[in-house]
PDB file of C-alpha atoms and ligand atoms in Angstrom:
ATOM      1  CA  UNK A 818    -113.205-151.340 118.431  1.00  0.00           C
ATOM      2  CA  UNK A 819    -110.606-148.926 116.599  1.00  0.00           C
ATOM      3  CA  UNK A 820    -107.149-148.602 117.905  1.00  0.00           C
ATOM      4  CA  UNK A 821    -105.856-145.625 118.965  1.00  0.00           C
ATOM      5  CA  UNK A 822    -103.640-144.435 116.001  1.00  0.00           C
ATOM      6  CA  UNK A 823     -99.898-144.521 117.432  1.00  0.00           C
ATOM      7  CA  UNK A 824     -98.841-140.828 116.316  1.00  0.00           C
ATOM      8  CA  UNK A 825    -100.824-138.459 117.346  1.00  0.00           C
ATOM      9  CA  UNK A 826    -102.469-135.495 115.148  1.00  0.00           C
ATOM     10  CA  UNK A 827    -101.474-131.313 115.388  1.00  0.00           C
ATOM     11  CA  UNK A 828    -104.403-129.051 114.149  1.00  0.00           C
ATOM     12  CA  UNK A 829    -103.231-125.621 113.899  1.00  0.00           C
ATOM     13  CA  UNK A 830    -106.604-123.770 114.149  1.00  0.00           C
ATOM     14  CA  UNK A 831    -107.208-119.695 113.677  1.00  0.00           C
ATOM     15  CA  UNK A 832    -109.612-118.141 117.052  1.00  0.00           C
ATOM     16  CA  UNK A 833    -109.993-115.298 114.987  1.00  0.00           C
ATOM     17  CA  UNK A 834    -109.499-111.548 115.719  1.00  0.00           C
ATOM     18  CA  UNK A 835    -110.894-111.602 119.546  1.00  0.00           C
ATOM     19  CA  UNK A 836    -114.416-111.722 119.736  1.00  0.00           C
ATOM     20  CA  UNK A 837    -114.834-115.521 121.487  1.00  0.00           C
ATOM     21  CA  UNK A 838    -118.398-115.771 119.062  1.00  0.00           C
ATOM     22  CA  UNK A 839    -115.887-115.275 116.183  1.00  0.00           C
ATOM     23  CA  UNK A 840    -114.937-118.789 116.224  1.00  0.00           C
ATOM     24  CA  UNK A 841    -115.789-121.739 113.799  1.00  0.00           C
ATOM     25  CA  UNK A 842    -118.199-124.280 115.615  1.00  0.00           C
ATOM     26  CA  UNK A 843    -114.995-126.596 114.279  1.00  0.00           C
ATOM     27  CA  UNK A 844    -112.378-124.709 116.190  1.00  0.00           C
ATOM     28  CA  UNK A 845    -114.195-125.258 119.493  1.00  0.00           C
ATOM     29  CA  UNK A 846    -115.128-128.733 118.217  1.00  0.00           C
ATOM     30  CA  UNK A 847    -111.770-129.622 117.763  1.00  0.00           C
ATOM     31  CA  UNK A 848    -110.113-127.266 120.789  1.00  0.00           C
ATOM     32  CA  UNK A 849    -112.624-129.633 123.174  1.00  0.00           C
ATOM     33  CA  UNK A 850    -111.223-133.032 121.594  1.00  0.00           C
ATOM     34  CA  UNK A 851    -107.784-131.574 122.333  1.00  0.00           C
ATOM     35  CA  UNK A 852    -104.673-132.990 124.568  1.00  0.00           C
ATOM     36  CA  UNK A 853    -102.672-130.250 124.629  1.00  0.00           C
ATOM     37  CA  UNK A 854    -103.362-126.853 123.609  1.00  0.00           C
ATOM     38  CA  UNK A 855    -100.424-124.161 122.325  1.00  0.00           C
ATOM     39  CA  UNK A 856    -101.529-121.067 121.526  1.00  0.00           C
ATOM     40  CA  UNK A 857    -100.355-116.956 120.602  1.00  0.00           C
ATOM     41  CA  UNK A 858    -100.425-113.933 122.172  1.00  0.00           C
ATOM     42  CA  UNK A 859    -103.096-112.775 119.635  1.00  0.00           C
ATOM     43  CA  UNK A 860    -105.341-115.659 121.546  1.00  0.00           C
ATOM     44  CA  UNK A 861    -107.454-112.938 123.174  1.00  0.00           C
ATOM     45  CA  UNK A 862    -108.506-113.344 126.970  1.00  0.00           C
ATOM     46  CA  UNK A 863    -112.183-114.372 126.295  1.00  0.00           C
ATOM     47  CA  UNK A 864    -111.216-117.353 123.962  1.00  0.00           C
ATOM     48  CA  UNK A 865    -109.005-118.298 125.723  1.00  0.00           C
ATOM     49  CA  UNK A 866    -111.239-119.096 128.748  1.00  0.00           C
ATOM     50  CA  UNK A 867    -113.000-120.870 126.368  1.00  0.00           C
ATOM     51  CA  UNK A 868    -110.033-123.780 126.819  1.00  0.00           C
ATOM     52  CA  UNK A 869    -111.677-126.579 128.444  1.00  0.00           C
ATOM     53  CA  UNK A 870    -109.894-126.436 132.289  1.00  0.00           C
ATOM     54  CA  UNK A 871    -108.945-130.329 132.057  1.00  0.00           C
ATOM     55  CA  UNK A 872    -106.674-129.756 129.509  1.00  0.00           C
ATOM     56  CA  UNK A 873    -103.421-128.017 130.032  1.00  0.00           C
ATOM     57  CA  UNK A 874    -102.726-125.311 128.040  1.00  0.00           C
ATOM     58  CA  UNK A 875     -99.411-123.329 127.318  1.00  0.00           C
ATOM     59  CA  UNK A 876     -98.530-120.179 125.854  1.00  0.00           C
ATOM     60  CA  UNK A 877     -96.013-119.779 123.237  1.00  0.00           C
ATOM     61  CA  UNK A 878     -96.176-116.524 121.783  1.00  0.00           C
ATOM     62  CA  UNK A 879     -93.964-114.810 119.762  1.00  0.00           C
ATOM     63  CA  UNK A 880     -94.699-111.066 121.115  1.00  0.00           C
ATOM     64  CA  UNK A 881     -92.123-108.592 119.314  1.00  0.00           C
ATOM     65  CA  UNK A 882     -88.551-109.431 121.063  1.00  0.00           C
ATOM     66  CA  UNK A 883     -90.817-111.350 123.910  1.00  0.00           C
ATOM     67  CA  UNK A 884     -90.366-115.277 122.300  1.00  0.00           C
ATOM     68  CA  UNK A 885     -91.308-117.515 125.521  1.00  0.00           C
ATOM     69  CA  UNK A 886     -90.388-120.464 123.658  1.00  0.00           C
ATOM     70  CA  UNK A 887     -88.556-120.529 119.964  1.00  0.00           C
ATOM     71  CA  UNK A 888     -89.993-121.845 116.901  1.00  0.00           C
ATOM     72  CA  UNK A 889     -87.375-124.555 116.744  1.00  0.00           C
ATOM     73  CA  UNK A 890     -88.145-125.704 120.347  1.00  0.00           C
ATOM     74  CA  UNK A 891     -91.530-125.442 119.165  1.00  0.00           C
ATOM     75  CA  UNK A 892     -91.920-127.528 116.308  1.00  0.00           C
ATOM     76  CA  UNK A 893     -90.076-129.511 118.472  1.00  0.00           C
ATOM     77  CA  UNK A 894     -92.516-129.981 121.029  1.00  0.00           C
ATOM     78  CA  UNK A 895     -95.604-130.546 118.698  1.00  0.00           C
ATOM     79  CA  UNK A 896     -93.453-133.456 117.043  1.00  0.00           C
ATOM     80  CA  UNK A 897     -92.894-135.030 120.297  1.00  0.00           C
ATOM     81  CA  UNK A 898     -96.398-134.669 121.761  1.00  0.00           C
ATOM     82  CA  UNK A 899     -97.641-136.269 118.279  1.00  0.00           C
ATOM     83  CA  UNK A 900     -95.590-138.537 118.372  1.00  0.00           C
ATOM     84  CA  UNK A 901     -96.568-140.051 122.092  1.00  0.00           C
ATOM     85  CA  UNK A 902    -100.239-140.350 120.194  1.00  0.00           C
ATOM     86  CA  UNK A 903    -101.536-136.983 121.637  1.00  0.00           C
ATOM     87  CA  UNK A 904    -104.043-134.568 119.176  1.00  0.00           C
ATOM     88  CA  UNK A 905    -102.520-131.526 119.808  1.00  0.00           C
ATOM     89  CA  UNK A 906    -104.134-127.848 119.474  1.00  0.00           C
ATOM     90  CA  UNK A 907    -101.739-125.020 117.594  1.00  0.00           C
ATOM     91  CA  UNK A 908    -103.858-122.375 118.285  1.00  0.00           C
ATOM     92  CA  UNK A 909    -103.400-118.536 116.367  1.00  0.00           C
ATOM     93  CA  UNK A 910    -104.647-114.972 115.895  1.00  0.00           C
ATOM     94  CA  UNK A 911    -106.918-114.813 113.431  1.00  0.00           C
ATOM     95  CA  UNK A 912    -106.415-117.314 110.059  1.00  0.00           C
ATOM     96  CA  UNK A 913    -103.043-119.605 110.619  1.00  0.00           C
ATOM     97  CA  UNK A 914    -102.163-119.079 106.597  1.00  0.00           C
ATOM     98  CA  UNK A 915    -102.236-115.162 106.987  1.00  0.00           C
ATOM     99  CA  UNK A 916     -98.781-114.450 108.430  1.00  0.00           C
ATOM    100  CA  UNK A 917     -99.283-116.370 111.052  1.00  0.00           C
ATOM    101  CA  UNK A 918     -96.525-118.495 110.189  1.00  0.00           C
ATOM    102  CA  UNK A 919     -98.888-121.407 110.150  1.00  0.00           C
ATOM    103  CA  UNK A 920     -97.906-122.572 106.626  1.00  0.00           C
ATOM    104  CA  UNK A 921     -93.959-122.475 107.987  1.00  0.00           C
ATOM    105  CA  UNK A 922     -95.204-125.022 110.625  1.00  0.00           C
ATOM    106  CA  UNK A 923     -97.324-127.114 108.623  1.00  0.00           C
ATOM    107  CA  UNK A 924     -94.318-127.474 106.436  1.00  0.00           C
ATOM    108  CA  UNK A 925     -92.365-128.928 109.141  1.00  0.00           C
ATOM    109  CA  UNK A 926     -95.016-131.055 110.625  1.00  0.00           C
ATOM    110  CA  UNK A 927     -95.619-132.646 107.376  1.00  0.00           C
ATOM    111  CA  UNK A 928     -91.590-132.961 107.069  1.00  0.00           C
ATOM    112  CA  UNK A 929     -91.807-135.049 110.423  1.00  0.00           C
ATOM    113  CA  UNK A 930     -94.153-136.938 109.256  1.00  0.00           C
ATOM    114  CA  UNK A 931     -96.739-135.873 111.258  1.00  0.00           C
ATOM    115  CA  UNK A 932    -100.295-135.557 110.580  1.00  0.00           C
ATOM    116  CA  UNK A 933    -101.358-132.316 110.137  1.00  0.00           C
ATOM    117  CA  UNK A 934    -104.982-130.199 109.289  1.00  0.00           C
ATOM    118  CA  UNK A 935    -105.953-126.887 109.883  1.00  0.00           C
ATOM    119  CA  UNK A 936    -108.815-124.835 111.020  1.00  0.00           C
ATOM    120  CA  UNK A 937    -109.263-121.396 109.103  1.00  0.00           C
ATOM    121  CA  UNK A 938    -110.134-118.820 111.185  1.00  0.00           C
ATOM    122  CA  UNK A 939    -111.023-114.975 110.207  1.00  0.00           C
ATOM    123  CA  UNK A 940    -108.040-112.607 109.352  1.00  0.00           C
ATOM    124  CA  UNK A 941    -108.165-109.578 111.327  1.00  0.00           C
ATOM    125  CA  UNK A 942    -108.400-107.370 108.231  1.00  0.00           C
ATOM    126  CA  UNK A 943    -112.188-108.641 107.668  1.00  0.00           C
ATOM    127  CA  UNK A 944    -113.219-109.370 111.339  1.00  0.00           C
ATOM    128  CA  UNK A 945    -111.868-105.533 112.244  1.00  0.00           C
ATOM    129  CA  UNK A 946    -113.063-104.220 108.777  1.00  0.00           C
ATOM    130  CA  UNK A 947    -116.270-105.634 109.660  1.00  0.00           C
ATOM    131  CA  UNK A 948    -116.864-104.345 113.053  1.00  0.00           C
ATOM    132  CA  UNK A 949    -115.108-100.796 111.879  1.00  0.00           C
ATOM    133  CA  UNK A 950    -117.864-100.206 109.773  1.00  0.00           C
ATOM    134  CA  UNK A 951    -115.543-100.228 106.374  1.00  0.00           C
ATOM    135  CA  UNK A 952    -116.195-103.136 103.683  1.00  0.00           C
ATOM    136  CA  UNK A 953    -112.981-104.121 102.198  1.00  0.00           C
ATOM    137  CA  UNK A 954    -114.037-103.987  98.900  1.00  0.00           C
ATOM    138  CA  UNK A 955    -117.276-101.513  97.651  1.00  0.00           C
ATOM    139  CA  UNK A 956    -119.065-101.483  94.059  1.00  0.00           C
ATOM    140  CA  UNK A 957    -117.608 -98.425  92.663  1.00  0.00           C
ATOM    141  CA  UNK A 958    -114.748 -97.685  95.110  1.00  0.00           C
ATOM    142  CA  UNK A 959    -112.252-100.422  95.350  1.00  0.00           C
ATOM    143  CA  UNK A 960    -111.991-103.535  92.732  1.00  0.00           C
ATOM    144  CA  UNK A 961    -110.320-105.336  95.199  1.00  0.00           C
ATOM    145  CA  UNK A 962    -108.204-105.981  98.736  1.00  0.00           C
ATOM    146  CA  UNK A 963    -104.468-106.156  98.803  1.00  0.00           C
ATOM    147  CA  UNK A 964    -103.511-107.934 101.876  1.00  0.00           C
ATOM    148  CA  UNK A 965     -99.708-107.066 103.069  1.00  0.00           C
ATOM    149  CA  UNK A 966     -97.417-107.438 106.372  1.00  0.00           C
ATOM    150  CA  UNK A 967     -94.819-104.481 106.758  1.00  0.00           C
ATOM    151  CA  UNK A 968     -92.391-107.284 107.739  1.00  0.00           C
ATOM    152  CA  UNK A 969     -90.927-109.510 105.114  1.00  0.00           C
ATOM    153  CA  UNK A 970     -87.908-110.908 105.364  1.00  0.00           C
ATOM    154  CA  UNK A 971     -86.545-107.654 103.452  1.00  0.00           C
ATOM    155  CA  UNK A 972     -87.675-104.017 102.536  1.00  0.00           C
ATOM    156  CA  UNK A 973     -87.595-105.251  98.787  1.00  0.00           C
ATOM    157  CA  UNK A 974     -90.296-107.269  98.703  1.00  0.00           C
ATOM    158  CA  UNK A 975     -92.896-104.992  98.081  1.00  0.00           C
ATOM    159  CA  UNK A 976     -93.883-103.606  95.287  1.00  0.00           C
ATOM    160  CA  UNK A 977     -94.679-100.121  96.498  1.00  0.00           C
ATOM    161  CA  UNK A 978     -95.920 -98.707  92.578  1.00  0.00           C
ATOM    162  CA  UNK A 979     -98.186-101.602  92.348  1.00  0.00           C
ATOM    163  CA  UNK A 980     -99.232-100.685  95.915  1.00  0.00           C
ATOM    164  CA  UNK A 981     -99.999 -97.204  94.873  1.00  0.00           C
ATOM    165  CA  UNK A 982    -101.594 -97.539  91.850  1.00  0.00           C
ATOM    166  CA  UNK A 983    -103.671 -99.742  92.037  1.00  0.00           C
ATOM    167  CA  UNK A 984    -107.164 -98.642  93.682  1.00  0.00           C
ATOM    168  CA  UNK A 985    -107.317-101.212  95.434  1.00  0.00           C
ATOM    169  CA  UNK A 986    -107.884-101.107  99.429  1.00  0.00           C
ATOM    170  CA  UNK A 987    -104.696-102.167 100.949  1.00  0.00           C
ATOM    171  CA  UNK A 988    -104.723-103.621 104.045  1.00  0.00           C
ATOM    172  CA  UNK A 989    -100.744-103.960 106.329  1.00  0.00           C
ATOM    173  CA  UNK A 990    -100.244-106.359 109.401  1.00  0.00           C
ATOM    174  CA  UNK A 991     -97.601-105.533 111.596  1.00  0.00           C
ATOM    175  CA  UNK A 992     -98.030-101.802 109.722  1.00  0.00           C
ATOM    176  CA  UNK A 993     -97.546-100.250 113.359  1.00  0.00           C
ATOM    177  CA  UNK A 994     -93.585 -99.734 114.071  1.00  0.00           C
ATOM    178  CA  UNK A 995     -93.230 -99.087 110.071  1.00  0.00           C
ATOM    179  CA  UNK A 996     -96.226 -96.284 109.797  1.00  0.00           C
ATOM    180  CA  UNK A 997     -93.943 -93.887 108.441  1.00  0.00           C
ATOM    181  CA  UNK A 998     -91.895 -95.885 105.631  1.00  0.00           C
ATOM    182  CA  UNK A 999     -95.797 -97.478 104.422  1.00  0.00           C
ATOM    183  CA  UNK A1000     -96.674 -93.739 104.609  1.00  0.00           C
ATOM    184  CA  UNK A1001     -93.320 -92.239 102.465  1.00  0.00           C
ATOM    185  CA  UNK A1002     -93.818 -94.976  99.999  1.00  0.00           C
ATOM    186  CA  UNK A1003     -97.159 -94.729  98.741  1.00  0.00           C
ATOM    187  CA  UNK A1004     -96.431 -90.739  98.697  1.00  0.00           C
ATOM    188  CA  UNK A1005     -93.783 -91.113  96.472  1.00  0.00           C
ATOM    189  CA  UNK A1006     -95.602 -93.470  94.417  1.00  0.00           C
ATOM    190  CA  UNK A1007     -97.762 -91.930  93.181  1.00  0.00           C
ATOM    191  CA  UNK A1008    -101.105 -91.487  95.703  1.00  0.00           C
ATOM    192  CA  UNK A1009    -102.556 -89.031  96.785  1.00  0.00           C
ATOM    193  CA  UNK A1010    -101.696 -87.543 100.163  1.00  0.00           C
ATOM    194  CA  UNK A1011    -105.838 -86.972 100.792  1.00  0.00           C
ATOM    195  CA  UNK A1012    -106.702 -90.956 100.145  1.00  0.00           C
ATOM    196  CA  UNK A1013    -108.424 -92.354 103.888  1.00  0.00           C
ATOM    197  CA  UNK A1014    -106.750 -94.008 106.107  1.00  0.00           C
ATOM    198  CA  UNK A1015    -107.604 -95.733 109.237  1.00  0.00           C
ATOM    199  CA  UNK A1016    -106.249 -97.729 111.727  1.00  0.00           C
ATOM    200  CA  UNK A1017    -108.203-100.949 113.784  1.00  0.00           C
ATOM    201  CA  UNK A1018    -106.922-101.259 117.075  1.00  0.00           C
ATOM    202  CA  UNK A1019    -107.610-104.317 119.664  1.00  0.00           C
ATOM    203  CA  UNK A1020    -110.414-105.110 116.908  1.00  0.00           C
ATOM    204  CA  UNK A1021    -113.234-107.053 117.652  1.00  0.00           C
ATOM    205  CA  UNK A1022    -112.219-106.432 121.468  1.00  0.00           C
ATOM    206  CA  UNK A1023    -114.063-104.674 123.769  1.00  0.00           C
ATOM    207  CA  UNK A1024    -111.820-101.824 123.233  1.00  0.00           C
ATOM    208  CA  UNK A1025    -111.388-102.100 119.809  1.00  0.00           C
ATOM    209  CA  UNK A1026    -110.823 -98.069 119.129  1.00  0.00           C
ATOM    210  CA  UNK A1027    -110.924 -96.764 114.937  1.00  0.00           C
ATOM    211  CA  UNK A1028    -109.028 -93.352 114.264  1.00  0.00           C
ATOM    212  CA  UNK A1029    -109.054 -92.097 110.677  1.00  0.00           C
ATOM    213  CA  UNK A1030    -107.142 -89.671 108.857  1.00  0.00           C
ATOM    214  CA  UNK A1031    -105.287 -89.570 105.809  1.00  0.00           C
ATOM    215  CA  UNK A1032    -101.916 -90.834 104.007  1.00  0.00           C
ATOM    216  CA  UNK A1033    -100.468 -87.317 105.048  1.00  0.00           C
ATOM    217  CA  UNK A1034    -100.643 -88.365 108.360  1.00  0.00           C
ATOM    218  CA  UNK A1035    -100.075 -91.571 108.872  1.00  0.00           C
ATOM    219  CA  UNK A1036     -97.195 -91.514 111.317  1.00  0.00           C
ATOM    220  CA  UNK A1037     -98.419 -88.581 113.270  1.00  0.00           C
ATOM    221  CA  UNK A1038    -101.553 -90.051 114.487  1.00  0.00           C
ATOM    222  CA  UNK A1039    -100.155 -93.279 115.452  1.00  0.00           C
ATOM    223  CA  UNK A1040     -97.923 -90.624 117.505  1.00  0.00           C
ATOM    224  CA  UNK A1041    -100.609 -88.225 118.595  1.00  0.00           C
ATOM    225  CA  UNK A1042    -103.571 -90.996 119.723  1.00  0.00           C
ATOM    226  CA  UNK A1043    -101.020 -93.684 120.802  1.00  0.00           C
ATOM    227  CA  UNK A1044    -101.673 -96.781 118.902  1.00  0.00           C
ATOM    228  CA  UNK A1045    -100.883 -99.466 120.446  1.00  0.00           C
ATOM    229  CA  UNK A1046    -100.851-102.884 119.111  1.00  0.00           C
ATOM    230  CA  UNK A1047    -102.199-105.372 117.297  1.00  0.00           C
ATOM    231  CA  UNK A1048    -103.183-102.746 115.182  1.00  0.00           C
ATOM    232  CA  UNK A1049    -104.196-102.531 110.879  1.00  0.00           C
ATOM    233  CA  UNK A1050    -103.683-100.271 109.190  1.00  0.00           C
ATOM    234  CA  UNK A1051    -105.931 -99.617 105.730  1.00  0.00           C
ATOM    235  CA  UNK A1052    -105.536 -97.409 103.029  1.00  0.00           C
ATOM    236  CA  UNK A1053    -107.868 -96.793 100.279  1.00  0.00           C
ATOM    237  CA  UNK A1054    -111.537 -94.886  99.605  1.00  0.00           C
ATOM    238  CA  UNK A1055    -113.624 -97.877 101.456  1.00  0.00           C
ATOM    239  CA  UNK A1056    -112.327 -96.340 104.767  1.00  0.00           C
ATOM    240  CA  UNK A1057    -115.213 -93.666 104.333  1.00  0.00           C
ATOM    241  CA  UNK A1058    -117.842 -95.630 104.755  1.00  0.00           C
ATOM    242  CA  UNK A1059    -116.762 -96.082 108.201  1.00  0.00           C
ATOM    243  CA  UNK A1060    -118.576 -92.492 108.660  1.00  0.00           C
ATOM    244  CA  UNK A1061    -121.765 -94.167 108.139  1.00  0.00           C
ATOM    245  CA  UNK A1062    -121.328 -97.931 108.531  1.00  0.00           C
ATOM    246  CA  UNK A1063    -119.297 -97.606 112.016  1.00  0.00           C
ATOM    247  CA  UNK A1064    -121.757 -98.872 114.911  1.00  0.00           C
ATOM    248  CA  UNK A1065    -120.226 -96.769 117.097  1.00  0.00           C
ATOM    249  CA  UNK A1066    -121.305 -93.690 114.939  1.00  0.00           C
ATOM    250  CA  UNK A1067    -124.432 -93.038 116.623  1.00  0.00           C
ATOM    251  CA  UNK A1068    -122.724 -93.586 119.778  1.00  0.00           C
ATOM    252  CA  UNK A1069    -121.706 -90.226 121.793  1.00  0.00           C
ATOM    253  CA  UNK A1070    -120.322 -92.342 124.278  1.00  0.00           C
ATOM    254  CA  UNK A1071    -118.269 -93.459 122.545  1.00  0.00           C
ATOM    255  CA  UNK A1072    -114.446 -91.745 122.281  1.00  0.00           C
ATOM    256  CA  UNK A1073    -114.407 -91.265 118.341  1.00  0.00           C
ATOM    257  CA  UNK A1074    -117.053 -90.050 116.926  1.00  0.00           C
ATOM    258  CA  UNK A1075    -116.270 -85.783 117.585  1.00  0.00           C
ATOM    259  CA  UNK A1076    -112.821 -87.593 116.096  1.00  0.00           C
ATOM    260  CA  UNK A1077    -114.770 -88.300 112.833  1.00  0.00           C
ATOM    261  CA  UNK A1078    -115.974 -84.349 112.058  1.00  0.00           C
ATOM    262  CA  UNK A1079    -112.700 -82.955 112.998  1.00  0.00           C
ATOM    263  CA  UNK A1080    -111.062 -85.384 110.525  1.00  0.00           C
ATOM    264  CA  UNK A1081    -113.887 -85.081 107.524  1.00  0.00           C
ATOM    265  CA  UNK A1082    -113.200 -81.090 107.959  1.00  0.00           C
ATOM    266  CA  UNK A1083    -109.170 -81.483 107.817  1.00  0.00           C
ATOM    267  CA  UNK A1084    -109.749 -83.413 104.550  1.00  0.00           C
ATOM    268  CA  UNK A1085    -111.820 -81.723 102.695  1.00  0.00           C
ATOM    269  CA  UNK A1086    -109.974 -78.446 103.173  1.00  0.00           C
ATOM    270  CA  UNK A1087    -106.259 -80.602 103.258  1.00  0.00           C
TER     271      UNK A1087
HETATM  272  N1  LIG B 705    -102.877-114.288 111.692  1.00  0.00           N
HETATM  273  C1  LIG B 705    -102.825-113.112 111.785  1.00  0.00           C
HETATM  274  C2  LIG B 705    -102.204-112.253 111.245  1.00  0.00           C
HETATM  275  C3  LIG B 705    -100.991-112.433 112.456  1.00  0.00           C
HETATM  276  S1  LIG B 705     -99.907-111.379 111.976  1.00  0.00           S
HETATM  277  C4  LIG B 705    -104.719-112.475 111.344  1.00  0.00           C
HETATM  278  O1  LIG B 705    -105.175-113.661 110.369  1.00  0.00           O
HETATM  279  O2  LIG B 705    -105.491-111.667 111.707  1.00  0.00           O
HETATM  280  C5  LIG B 705    -100.293-110.357 113.294  1.00  0.00           C
HETATM  281  C6  LIG B 705    -100.726-108.776 113.207  1.00  0.00           C
HETATM  282  O3  LIG B 705    -102.320-108.929 112.461  1.00  0.00           O
HETATM  283  C7  LIG B 705    -101.022-107.626 113.635  1.00  0.00           C
HETATM  284  O4  LIG B 705     -99.381-107.395 114.211  1.00  0.00           O
HETATM  285  C8  LIG B 705    -101.897-106.972 113.673  1.00  0.00           C
HETATM  286  O5  LIG B 705    -101.374-106.264 112.655  1.00  0.00           O
HETATM  287  C9  LIG B 705    -103.151-107.518 112.993  1.00  0.00           C
HETATM  288  N2  LIG B 705    -104.108-108.209 113.806  1.00  0.00           N
HETATM  289  C10 LIG B 705    -104.776-109.617 114.654  1.00  0.00           C
HETATM  290  N3  LIG B 705    -105.266-109.796 115.498  1.00  0.00           N
HETATM  291  C11 LIG B 705    -106.234-107.647 115.560  1.00  0.00           C
HETATM  292  C12 LIG B 705    -106.535-107.580 115.704  1.00  0.00           C
HETATM  293  N4  LIG B 705    -107.775-108.054 117.275  1.00  0.00           N
HETATM  294  N5  LIG B 705    -106.407-106.472 116.171  1.00  0.00           N
HETATM  295  C13 LIG B 705    -105.875-105.557 115.174  1.00  0.00           C
HETATM  296  N6  LIG B 705    -105.234-106.101 114.877  1.00  0.00           N
HETATM  297  C14 LIG B 705    -104.651-107.475 114.785  1.00  0.00           C
END
């Protein structure tokens, strides 16, 4: 029999955007083998329901303005528990290495001599776009896709001229409170005011909402539809494909149907 390792390990695990069926097989296996689970606020209730009941699981989320524990305390906790020989599963929404501070946590752990392994997850841009019926790239429409956080270290971190002129699909994470700034910056840098945009709120969850429109009304739509976090902002011509590919399109019970025809008419006259 192999001796139990003196030091444990931290798995940094991506849980995807919300639908528990989007967890990888590896993620489920790793969760079941953990001694301790530490999860973020973006990890949906349906996914939390899959945590084995016998394994202690703690919320260590950092919802905007409501930090349950500081990053320093969290890193300290993971290092301490790993040194006790525990296997820790650090669960994050989406993919840990896309705007999730997964890289920062991994660096701290590695520098403390702790073994770290990352389980990739479906990032919200990929999951939400698929569930909304918006291909992120499409031959003849968009040859690329750029993921952007509207919350960098400084506002100057973004090259708006490049973003506006690349003719790629843009996906803004954490962009809701910065909608006016995104709209203004793209318009100032030459993007057409009629460029299609979409908000995907609570993507890949029961209450997913897709709201579409044009760049010139981006900030207005947040107010009009009372869009709430978590939400992504998509910018680019691929958004128009949702009119054909959105699975809710043919379902009259769904709330966005009326809006589609409204926005399509408005776009023609904008
Ligand atoms: N690591 C995560 C992103 C963390 S940043 C990932 O790969 O998806 C948090 C931002 O992700 C939110 O502000 C929101 O813009 C986006 N987001 C995460 N889950 C989402 C969901 N289910 N629906 C819409 N946006 C989501």
